[in-house]
Coordinates of N, CA and C and ligand atoms in Angstrom, one line a residue:
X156 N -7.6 7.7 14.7 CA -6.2 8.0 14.4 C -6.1 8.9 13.2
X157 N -5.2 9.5 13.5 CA -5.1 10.4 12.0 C -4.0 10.1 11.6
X158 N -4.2 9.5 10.6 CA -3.2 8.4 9.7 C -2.1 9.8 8.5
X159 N -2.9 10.5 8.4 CA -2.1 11.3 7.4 C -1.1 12.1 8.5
X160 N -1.2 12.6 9.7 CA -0.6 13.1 10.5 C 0.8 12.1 11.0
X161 N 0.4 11.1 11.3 CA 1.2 10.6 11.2 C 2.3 10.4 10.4
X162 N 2.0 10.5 9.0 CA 3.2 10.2 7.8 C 3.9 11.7 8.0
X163 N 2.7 12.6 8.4 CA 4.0 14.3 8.5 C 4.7 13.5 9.6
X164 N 4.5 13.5 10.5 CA 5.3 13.4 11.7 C 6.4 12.8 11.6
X165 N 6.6 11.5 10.8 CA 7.4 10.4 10.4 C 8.3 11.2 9.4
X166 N 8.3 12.2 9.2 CA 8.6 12.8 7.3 C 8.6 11.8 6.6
X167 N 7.2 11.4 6.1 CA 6.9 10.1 5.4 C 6.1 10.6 4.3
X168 N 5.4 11.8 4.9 CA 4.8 12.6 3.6 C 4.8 14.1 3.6
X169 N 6.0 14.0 2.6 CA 6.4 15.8 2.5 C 5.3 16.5 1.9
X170 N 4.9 17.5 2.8 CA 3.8 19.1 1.9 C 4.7 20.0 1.3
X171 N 5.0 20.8 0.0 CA 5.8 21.6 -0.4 C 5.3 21.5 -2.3
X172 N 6.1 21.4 -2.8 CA 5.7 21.5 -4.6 C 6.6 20.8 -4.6
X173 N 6.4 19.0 -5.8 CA 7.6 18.4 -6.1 C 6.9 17.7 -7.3
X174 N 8.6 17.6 -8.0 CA 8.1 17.0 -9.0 C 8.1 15.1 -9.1
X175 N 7.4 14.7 -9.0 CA 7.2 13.1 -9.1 C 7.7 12.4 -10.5
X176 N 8.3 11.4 -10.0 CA 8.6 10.2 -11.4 C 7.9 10.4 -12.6
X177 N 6.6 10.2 -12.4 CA 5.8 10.5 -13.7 C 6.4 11.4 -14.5
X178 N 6.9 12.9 -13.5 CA 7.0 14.2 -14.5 C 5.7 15.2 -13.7
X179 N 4.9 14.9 -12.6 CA 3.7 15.7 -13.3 C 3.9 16.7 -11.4
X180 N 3.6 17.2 -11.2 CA 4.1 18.4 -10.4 C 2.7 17.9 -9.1
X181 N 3.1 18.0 -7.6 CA 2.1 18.0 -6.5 C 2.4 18.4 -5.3
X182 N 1.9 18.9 -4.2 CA 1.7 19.3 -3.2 C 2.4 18.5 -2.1
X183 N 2.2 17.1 -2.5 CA 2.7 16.3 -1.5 C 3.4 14.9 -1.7
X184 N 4.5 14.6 -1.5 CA 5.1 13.6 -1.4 C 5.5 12.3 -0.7
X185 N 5.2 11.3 -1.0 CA 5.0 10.2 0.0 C 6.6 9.2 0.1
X186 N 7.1 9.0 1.4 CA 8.5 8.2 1.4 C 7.7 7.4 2.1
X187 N 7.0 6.5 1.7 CA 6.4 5.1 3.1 C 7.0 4.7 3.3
X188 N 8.0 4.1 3.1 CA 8.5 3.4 4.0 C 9.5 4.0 5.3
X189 N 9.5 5.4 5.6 CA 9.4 6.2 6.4 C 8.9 6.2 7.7
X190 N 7.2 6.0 7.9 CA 6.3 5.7 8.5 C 6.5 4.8 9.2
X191 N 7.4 3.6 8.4 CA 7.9 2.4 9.3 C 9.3 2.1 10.0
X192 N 9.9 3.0 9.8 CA 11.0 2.7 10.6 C 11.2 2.9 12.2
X193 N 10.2 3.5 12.4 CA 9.6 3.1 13.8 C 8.8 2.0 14.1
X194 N 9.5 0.8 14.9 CA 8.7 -0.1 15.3 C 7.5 0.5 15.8
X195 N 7.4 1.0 16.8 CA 6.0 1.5 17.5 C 5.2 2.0 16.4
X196 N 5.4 2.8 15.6 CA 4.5 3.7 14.6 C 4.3 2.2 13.8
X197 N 4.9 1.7 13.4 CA 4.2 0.4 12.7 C 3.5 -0.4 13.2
X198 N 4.0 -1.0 14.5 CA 2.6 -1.6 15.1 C 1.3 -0.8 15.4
X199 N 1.3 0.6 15.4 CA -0.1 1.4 15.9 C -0.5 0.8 14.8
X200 N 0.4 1.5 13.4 CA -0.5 1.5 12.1 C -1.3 0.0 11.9
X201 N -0.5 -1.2 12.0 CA -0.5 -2.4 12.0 C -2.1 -2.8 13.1
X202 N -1.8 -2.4 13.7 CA -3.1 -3.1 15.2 C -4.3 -2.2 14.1
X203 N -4.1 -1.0 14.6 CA -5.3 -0.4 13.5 C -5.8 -1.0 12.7
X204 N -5.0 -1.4 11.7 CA -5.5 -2.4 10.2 C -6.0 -3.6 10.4
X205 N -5.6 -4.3 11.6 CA -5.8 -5.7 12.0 C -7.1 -5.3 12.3
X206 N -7.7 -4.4 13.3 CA -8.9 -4.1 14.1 C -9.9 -4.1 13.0
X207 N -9.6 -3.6 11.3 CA -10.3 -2.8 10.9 C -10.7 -4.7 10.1
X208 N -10.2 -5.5 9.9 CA -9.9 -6.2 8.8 C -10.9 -7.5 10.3
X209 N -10.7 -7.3 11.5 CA -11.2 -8.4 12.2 C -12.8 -8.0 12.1
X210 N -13.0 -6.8 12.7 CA -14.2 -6.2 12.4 C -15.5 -6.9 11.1
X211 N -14.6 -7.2 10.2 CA -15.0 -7.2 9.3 C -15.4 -8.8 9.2
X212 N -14.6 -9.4 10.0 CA -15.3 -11.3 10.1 C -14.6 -11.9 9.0
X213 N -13.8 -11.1 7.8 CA -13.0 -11.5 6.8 C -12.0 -13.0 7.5
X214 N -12.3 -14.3 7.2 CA -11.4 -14.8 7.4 C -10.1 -15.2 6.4
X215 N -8.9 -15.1 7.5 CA -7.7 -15.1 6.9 C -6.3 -16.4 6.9
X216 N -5.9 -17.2 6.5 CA -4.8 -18.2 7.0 C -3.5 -17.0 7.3
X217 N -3.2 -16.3 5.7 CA -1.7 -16.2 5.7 C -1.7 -14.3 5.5
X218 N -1.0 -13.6 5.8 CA -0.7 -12.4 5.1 C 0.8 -12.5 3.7
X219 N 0.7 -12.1 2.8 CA 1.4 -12.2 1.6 C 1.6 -10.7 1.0
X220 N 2.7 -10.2 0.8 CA 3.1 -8.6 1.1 C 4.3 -9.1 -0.7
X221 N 3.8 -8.3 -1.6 CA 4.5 -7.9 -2.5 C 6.2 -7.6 -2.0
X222 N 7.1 -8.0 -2.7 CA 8.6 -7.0 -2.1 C 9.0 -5.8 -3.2
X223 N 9.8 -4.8 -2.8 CA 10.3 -4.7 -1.5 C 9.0 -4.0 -0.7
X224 N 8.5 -3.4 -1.4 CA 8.0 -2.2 -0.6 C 6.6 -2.5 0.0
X225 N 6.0 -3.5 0.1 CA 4.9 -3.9 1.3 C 5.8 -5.2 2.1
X226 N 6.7 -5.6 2.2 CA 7.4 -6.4 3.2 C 7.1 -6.0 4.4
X227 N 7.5 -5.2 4.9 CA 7.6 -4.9 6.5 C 6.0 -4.3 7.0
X228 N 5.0 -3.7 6.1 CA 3.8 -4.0 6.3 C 3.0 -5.1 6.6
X229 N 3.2 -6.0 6.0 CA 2.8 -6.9 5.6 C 3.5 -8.0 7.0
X230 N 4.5 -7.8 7.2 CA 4.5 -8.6 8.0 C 4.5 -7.8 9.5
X231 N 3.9 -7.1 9.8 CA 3.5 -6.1 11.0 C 2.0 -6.2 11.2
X232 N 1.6 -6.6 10.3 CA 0.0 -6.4 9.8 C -0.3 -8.3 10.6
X233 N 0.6 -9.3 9.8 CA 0.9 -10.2 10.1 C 0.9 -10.6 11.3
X234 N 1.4 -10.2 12.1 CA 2.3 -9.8 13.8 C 0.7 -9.4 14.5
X235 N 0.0 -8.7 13.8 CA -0.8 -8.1 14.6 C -2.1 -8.8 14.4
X236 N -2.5 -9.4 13.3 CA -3.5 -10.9 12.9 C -3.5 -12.1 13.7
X237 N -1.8 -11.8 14.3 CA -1.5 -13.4 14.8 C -1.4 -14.6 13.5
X238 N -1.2 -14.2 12.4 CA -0.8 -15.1 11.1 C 0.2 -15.3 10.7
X239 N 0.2 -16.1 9.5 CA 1.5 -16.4 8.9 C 2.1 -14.9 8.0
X240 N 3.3 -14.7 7.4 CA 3.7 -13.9 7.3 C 4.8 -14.6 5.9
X241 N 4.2 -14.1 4.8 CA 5.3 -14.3 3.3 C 5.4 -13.8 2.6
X242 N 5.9 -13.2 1.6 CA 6.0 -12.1 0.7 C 6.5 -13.0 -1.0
X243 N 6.2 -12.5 -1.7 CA 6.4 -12.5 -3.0 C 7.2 -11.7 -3.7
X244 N 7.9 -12.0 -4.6 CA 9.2 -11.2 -5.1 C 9.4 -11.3 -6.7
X245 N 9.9 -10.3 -7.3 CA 10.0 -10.4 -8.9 C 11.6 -10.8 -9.0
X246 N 11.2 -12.1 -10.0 CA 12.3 -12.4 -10.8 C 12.2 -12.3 -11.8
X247 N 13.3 -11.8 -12.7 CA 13.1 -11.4 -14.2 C 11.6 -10.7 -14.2
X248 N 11.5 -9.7 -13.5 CA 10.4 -9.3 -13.8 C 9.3 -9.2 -13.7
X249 N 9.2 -11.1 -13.3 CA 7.7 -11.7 -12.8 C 7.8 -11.6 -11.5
X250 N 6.5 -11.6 -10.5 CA 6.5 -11.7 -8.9 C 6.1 -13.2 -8.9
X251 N 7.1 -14.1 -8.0 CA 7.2 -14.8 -7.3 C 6.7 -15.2 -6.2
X252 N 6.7 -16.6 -5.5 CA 6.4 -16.8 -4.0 C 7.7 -18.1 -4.3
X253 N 9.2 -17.2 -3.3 CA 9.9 -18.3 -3.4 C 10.3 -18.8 -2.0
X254 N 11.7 -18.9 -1.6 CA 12.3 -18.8 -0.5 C 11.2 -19.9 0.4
X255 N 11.4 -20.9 0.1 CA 10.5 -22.3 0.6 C 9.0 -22.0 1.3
X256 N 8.8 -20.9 0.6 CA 7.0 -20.6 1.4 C 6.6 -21.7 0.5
X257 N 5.5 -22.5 1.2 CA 4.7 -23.1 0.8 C 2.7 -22.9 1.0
X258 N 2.3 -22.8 -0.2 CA 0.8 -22.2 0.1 C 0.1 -23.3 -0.2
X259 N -0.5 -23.8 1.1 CA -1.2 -25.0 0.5 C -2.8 -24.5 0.0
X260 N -3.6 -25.7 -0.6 CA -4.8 -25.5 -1.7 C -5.9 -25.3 -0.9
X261 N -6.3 -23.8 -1.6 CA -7.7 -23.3 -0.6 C -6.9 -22.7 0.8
X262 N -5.8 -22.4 0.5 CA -5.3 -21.2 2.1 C -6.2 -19.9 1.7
X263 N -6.4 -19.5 2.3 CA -6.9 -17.8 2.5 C -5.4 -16.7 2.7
X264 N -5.4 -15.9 1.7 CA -4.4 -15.1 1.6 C -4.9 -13.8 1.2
X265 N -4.5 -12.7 2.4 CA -5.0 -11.7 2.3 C -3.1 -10.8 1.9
X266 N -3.4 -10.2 0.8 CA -2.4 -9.6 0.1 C -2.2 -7.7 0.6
X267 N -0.8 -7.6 1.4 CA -0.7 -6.6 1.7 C 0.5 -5.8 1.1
X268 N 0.0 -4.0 1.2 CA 1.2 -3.4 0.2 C 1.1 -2.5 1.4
X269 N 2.0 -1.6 1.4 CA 1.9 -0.2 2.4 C 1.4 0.7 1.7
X270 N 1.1 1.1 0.3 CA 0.7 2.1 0.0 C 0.1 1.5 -1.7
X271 N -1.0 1.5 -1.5 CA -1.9 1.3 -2.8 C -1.9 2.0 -4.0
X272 N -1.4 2.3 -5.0 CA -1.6 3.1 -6.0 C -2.7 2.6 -7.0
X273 N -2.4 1.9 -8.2 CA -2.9 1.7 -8.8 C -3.0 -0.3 -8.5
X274 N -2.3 -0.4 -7.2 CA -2.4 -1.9 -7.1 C -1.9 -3.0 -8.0
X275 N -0.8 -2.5 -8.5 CA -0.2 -3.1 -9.9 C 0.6 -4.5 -8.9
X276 N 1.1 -4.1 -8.4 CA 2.2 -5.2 -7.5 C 1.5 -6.1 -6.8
X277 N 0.1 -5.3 -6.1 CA -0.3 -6.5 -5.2 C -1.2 -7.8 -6.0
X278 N -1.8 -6.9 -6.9 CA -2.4 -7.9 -7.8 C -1.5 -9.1 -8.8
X279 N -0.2 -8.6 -9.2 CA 0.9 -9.6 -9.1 C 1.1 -10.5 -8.3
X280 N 0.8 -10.4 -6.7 CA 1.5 -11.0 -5.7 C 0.5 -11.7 -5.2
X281 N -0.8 -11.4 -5.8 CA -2.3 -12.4 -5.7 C -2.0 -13.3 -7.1
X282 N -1.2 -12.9 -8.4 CA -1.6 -14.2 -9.0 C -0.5 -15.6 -9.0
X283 N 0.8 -14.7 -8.1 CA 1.7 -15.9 -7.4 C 0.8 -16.7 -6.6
X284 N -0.1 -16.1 -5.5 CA -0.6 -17.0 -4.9 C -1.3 -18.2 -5.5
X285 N -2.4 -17.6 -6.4 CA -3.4 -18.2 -6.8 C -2.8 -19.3 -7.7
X286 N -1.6 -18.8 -8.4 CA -1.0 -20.3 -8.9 C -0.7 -21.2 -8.3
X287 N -0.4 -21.0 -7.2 CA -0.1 -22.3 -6.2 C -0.9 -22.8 -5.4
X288 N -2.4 -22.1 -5.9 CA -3.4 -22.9 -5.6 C -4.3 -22.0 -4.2
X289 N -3.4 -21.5 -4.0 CA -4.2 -20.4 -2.6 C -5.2 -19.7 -2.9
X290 N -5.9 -18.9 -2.1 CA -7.3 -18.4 -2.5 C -7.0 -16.7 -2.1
X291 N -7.1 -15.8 -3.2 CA -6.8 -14.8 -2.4 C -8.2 -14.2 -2.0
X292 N -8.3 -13.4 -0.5 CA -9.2 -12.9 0.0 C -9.6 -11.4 0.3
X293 N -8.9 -10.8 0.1 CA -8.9 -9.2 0.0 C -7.6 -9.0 0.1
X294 N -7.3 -7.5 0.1 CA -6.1 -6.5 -0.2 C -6.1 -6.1 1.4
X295 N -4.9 -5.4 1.5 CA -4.5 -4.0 3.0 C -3.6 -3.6 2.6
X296 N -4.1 -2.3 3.0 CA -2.5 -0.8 2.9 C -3.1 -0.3 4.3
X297 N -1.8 0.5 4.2 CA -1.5 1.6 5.2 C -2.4 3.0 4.9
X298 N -2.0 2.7 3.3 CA -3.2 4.0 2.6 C -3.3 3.6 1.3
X299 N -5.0 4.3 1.3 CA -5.1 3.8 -0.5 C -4.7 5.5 -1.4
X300 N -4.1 5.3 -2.3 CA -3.9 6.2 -3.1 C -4.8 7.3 -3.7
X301 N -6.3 6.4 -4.0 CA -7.4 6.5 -4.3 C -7.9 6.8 -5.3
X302 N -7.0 5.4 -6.1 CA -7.1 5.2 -7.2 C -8.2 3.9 -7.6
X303 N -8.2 3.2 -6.1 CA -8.8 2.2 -5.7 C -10.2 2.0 -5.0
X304 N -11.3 1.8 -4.9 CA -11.9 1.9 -3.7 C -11.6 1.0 -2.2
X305 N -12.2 1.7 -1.4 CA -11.9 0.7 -0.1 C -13.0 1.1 1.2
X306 N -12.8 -0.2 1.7 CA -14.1 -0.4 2.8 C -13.9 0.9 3.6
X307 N -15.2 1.3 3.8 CA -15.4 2.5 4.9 C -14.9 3.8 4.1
X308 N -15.0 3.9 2.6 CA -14.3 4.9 2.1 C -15.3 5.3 1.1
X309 N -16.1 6.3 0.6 CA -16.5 6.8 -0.6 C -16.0 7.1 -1.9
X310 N -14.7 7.0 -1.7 CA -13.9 7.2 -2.9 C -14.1 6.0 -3.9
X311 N -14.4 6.3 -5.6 CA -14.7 5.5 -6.4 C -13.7 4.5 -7.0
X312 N -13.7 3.4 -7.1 CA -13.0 2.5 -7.9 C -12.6 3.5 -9.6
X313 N -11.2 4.2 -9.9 CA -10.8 4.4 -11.2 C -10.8 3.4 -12.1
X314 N -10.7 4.0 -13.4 CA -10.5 2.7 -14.4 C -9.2 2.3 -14.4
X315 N -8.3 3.1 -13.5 CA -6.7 2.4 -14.0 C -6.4 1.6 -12.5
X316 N -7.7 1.2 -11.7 CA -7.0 0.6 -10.2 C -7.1 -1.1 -11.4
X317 N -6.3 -1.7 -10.4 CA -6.0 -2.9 -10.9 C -6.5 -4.5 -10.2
X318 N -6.7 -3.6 -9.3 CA -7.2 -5.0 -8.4 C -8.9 -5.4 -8.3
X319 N -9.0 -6.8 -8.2 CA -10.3 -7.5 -8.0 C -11.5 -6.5 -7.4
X320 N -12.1 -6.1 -8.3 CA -12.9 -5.3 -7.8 C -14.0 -5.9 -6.8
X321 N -14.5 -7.2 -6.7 CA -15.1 -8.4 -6.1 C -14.3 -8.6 -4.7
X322 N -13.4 -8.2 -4.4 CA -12.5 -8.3 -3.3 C -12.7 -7.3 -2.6
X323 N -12.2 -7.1 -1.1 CA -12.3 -6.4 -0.4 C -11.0 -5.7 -0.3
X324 N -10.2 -4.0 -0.3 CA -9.4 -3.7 0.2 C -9.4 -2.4 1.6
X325 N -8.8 -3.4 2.8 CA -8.7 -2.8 3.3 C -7.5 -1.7 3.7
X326 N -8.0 -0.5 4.2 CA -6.6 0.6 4.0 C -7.1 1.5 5.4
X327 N -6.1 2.2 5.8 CA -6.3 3.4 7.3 C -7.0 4.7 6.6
X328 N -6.6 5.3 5.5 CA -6.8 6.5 4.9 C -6.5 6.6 3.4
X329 N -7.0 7.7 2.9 CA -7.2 7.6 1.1 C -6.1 8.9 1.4
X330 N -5.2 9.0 0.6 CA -4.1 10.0 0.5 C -4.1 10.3 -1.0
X331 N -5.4 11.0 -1.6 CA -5.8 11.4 -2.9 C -5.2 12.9 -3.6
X332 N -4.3 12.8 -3.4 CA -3.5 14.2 -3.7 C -3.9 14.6 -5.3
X333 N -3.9 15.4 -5.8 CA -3.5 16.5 -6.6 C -2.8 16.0 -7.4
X334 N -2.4 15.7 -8.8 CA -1.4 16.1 -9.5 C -1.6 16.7 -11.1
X335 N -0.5 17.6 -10.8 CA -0.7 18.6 -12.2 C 0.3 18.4 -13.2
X336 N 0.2 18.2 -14.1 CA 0.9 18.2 -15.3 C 1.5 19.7 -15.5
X337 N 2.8 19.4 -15.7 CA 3.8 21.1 -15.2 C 3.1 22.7 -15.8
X338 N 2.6 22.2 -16.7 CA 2.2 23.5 -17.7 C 1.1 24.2 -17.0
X339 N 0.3 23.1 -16.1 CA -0.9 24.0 -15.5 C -0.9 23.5 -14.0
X340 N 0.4 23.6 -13.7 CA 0.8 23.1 -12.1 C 0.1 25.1 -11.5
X341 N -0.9 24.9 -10.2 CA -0.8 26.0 -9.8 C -0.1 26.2 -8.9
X342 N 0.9 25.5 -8.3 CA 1.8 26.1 -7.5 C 3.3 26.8 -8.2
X343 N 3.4 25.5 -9.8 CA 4.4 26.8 -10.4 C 3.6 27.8 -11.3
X344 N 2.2 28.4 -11.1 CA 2.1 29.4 -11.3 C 1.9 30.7 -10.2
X345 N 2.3 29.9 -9.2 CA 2.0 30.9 -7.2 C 3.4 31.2 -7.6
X346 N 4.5 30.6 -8.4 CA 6.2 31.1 -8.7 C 7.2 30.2 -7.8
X347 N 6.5 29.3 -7.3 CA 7.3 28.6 -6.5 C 8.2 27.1 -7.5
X348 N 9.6 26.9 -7.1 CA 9.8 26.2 -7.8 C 10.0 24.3 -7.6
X349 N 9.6 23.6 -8.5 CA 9.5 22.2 -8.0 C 10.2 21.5 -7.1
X350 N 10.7 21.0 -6.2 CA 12.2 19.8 -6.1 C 11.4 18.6 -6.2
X351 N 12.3 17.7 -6.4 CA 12.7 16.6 -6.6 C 13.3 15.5 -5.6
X352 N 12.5 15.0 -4.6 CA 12.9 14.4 -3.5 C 13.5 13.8 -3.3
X353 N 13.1 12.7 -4.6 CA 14.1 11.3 -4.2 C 13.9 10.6 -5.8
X354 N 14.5 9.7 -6.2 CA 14.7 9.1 -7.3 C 13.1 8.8 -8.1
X355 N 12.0 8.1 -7.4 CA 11.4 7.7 -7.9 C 9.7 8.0 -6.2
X356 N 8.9 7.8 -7.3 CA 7.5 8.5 -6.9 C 7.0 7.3 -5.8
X357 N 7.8 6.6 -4.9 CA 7.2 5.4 -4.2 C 7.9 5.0 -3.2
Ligands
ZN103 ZN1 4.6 22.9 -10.2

């Protein structure tokens, strides 16, 4: 499957010159949760991920999805494991496991986001788990940022990825774009001018 074709097709990942949250100028822009608002396109992506994560003999009890933005991953991924399906949520701040999920001691919980950056949230949403005693077992995205490493991928673990490096994360594709800091952006030196998609880089 060609996972990056997909997010064009979905306009889930705009090609053009934009400027991102950060500030810093790139080629391409990601709306994931785009990707998913087609039930069918979520379960392809979903079965894929399941195939890739069964393959693997990883065993799993629960899937556990960061909110907002790995929810509907996470539980599609969920759907397609045949598992349980719960997500974790920030209050004041902190991410949570509320809403009467209960994780009993030594569950296996594999932690899913739809798009991996630096893994800041999902590793949040593993240490909800692990406080309540659950075991977490590896990561899943839709895509890794590649910031991260991931199974079946060459791309190197950065110093700013955040997650268990002892863990396994599984992902469909590395969507390692480009980004330039405005001054030596070469697309605003080709004269082309930035936009600005949407409020925020995620
Ligand atoms: Zn630029």
């Amino acid at each position: 499957m060609d996972v990056k074709k997909v997010y064009v097709q979905a306009n889930a990942l705009l090609e053009g010159h934009f400027t991102l949250s950060s500030g810093n100028h790139s080629g391409y822009y990601l709306q994931s949760a785009k990707v998913l608002e087609q039930p069918s396109t979520a379960k392809m992506l979903a079965d894929a991920l399941a195939q890739q994560i069964r393959i693997s003999g990883l065993q799993i009890d629960t899937v556990c999805a960061p909110a907002l933005g790995g929810m509907i991953a996470g539980f599609a991924l969920a759907q397609a494991l045949d598992k349980r399906s719960i997500f974790a949520e920030r209050v004041n701040g902190a991410m949570m496991i509320r809403r009467g999920f209960d994780i009993r001691k030594g569950e296996k919980v594999l932690i899913c986001e739809d798009i991996v950056t630096t893994g800041g949230s999902a590793m949040e949403a593993a240490n909800a788990v692990t406080a309540l005693g659950g075991e977490v077992v590896g990561y899943a995205a839709l895509a890794n940022r590649g910031f991260c490493g991931r199974e079946g991928s060459d791309i190197t673990r950065k110093v700013n990825c955040k997650l268990s490096a002892e863990l396994p994360l599984f992902a469909l594709a590395d969507f390692d774009f480009e980004m330039y800091a405005p001054e030596s952006c070469p697309l605003c030196a080709g004269g082309s001018q930035a936009i600005k998609p949407g409020s925020r880089n995620n």
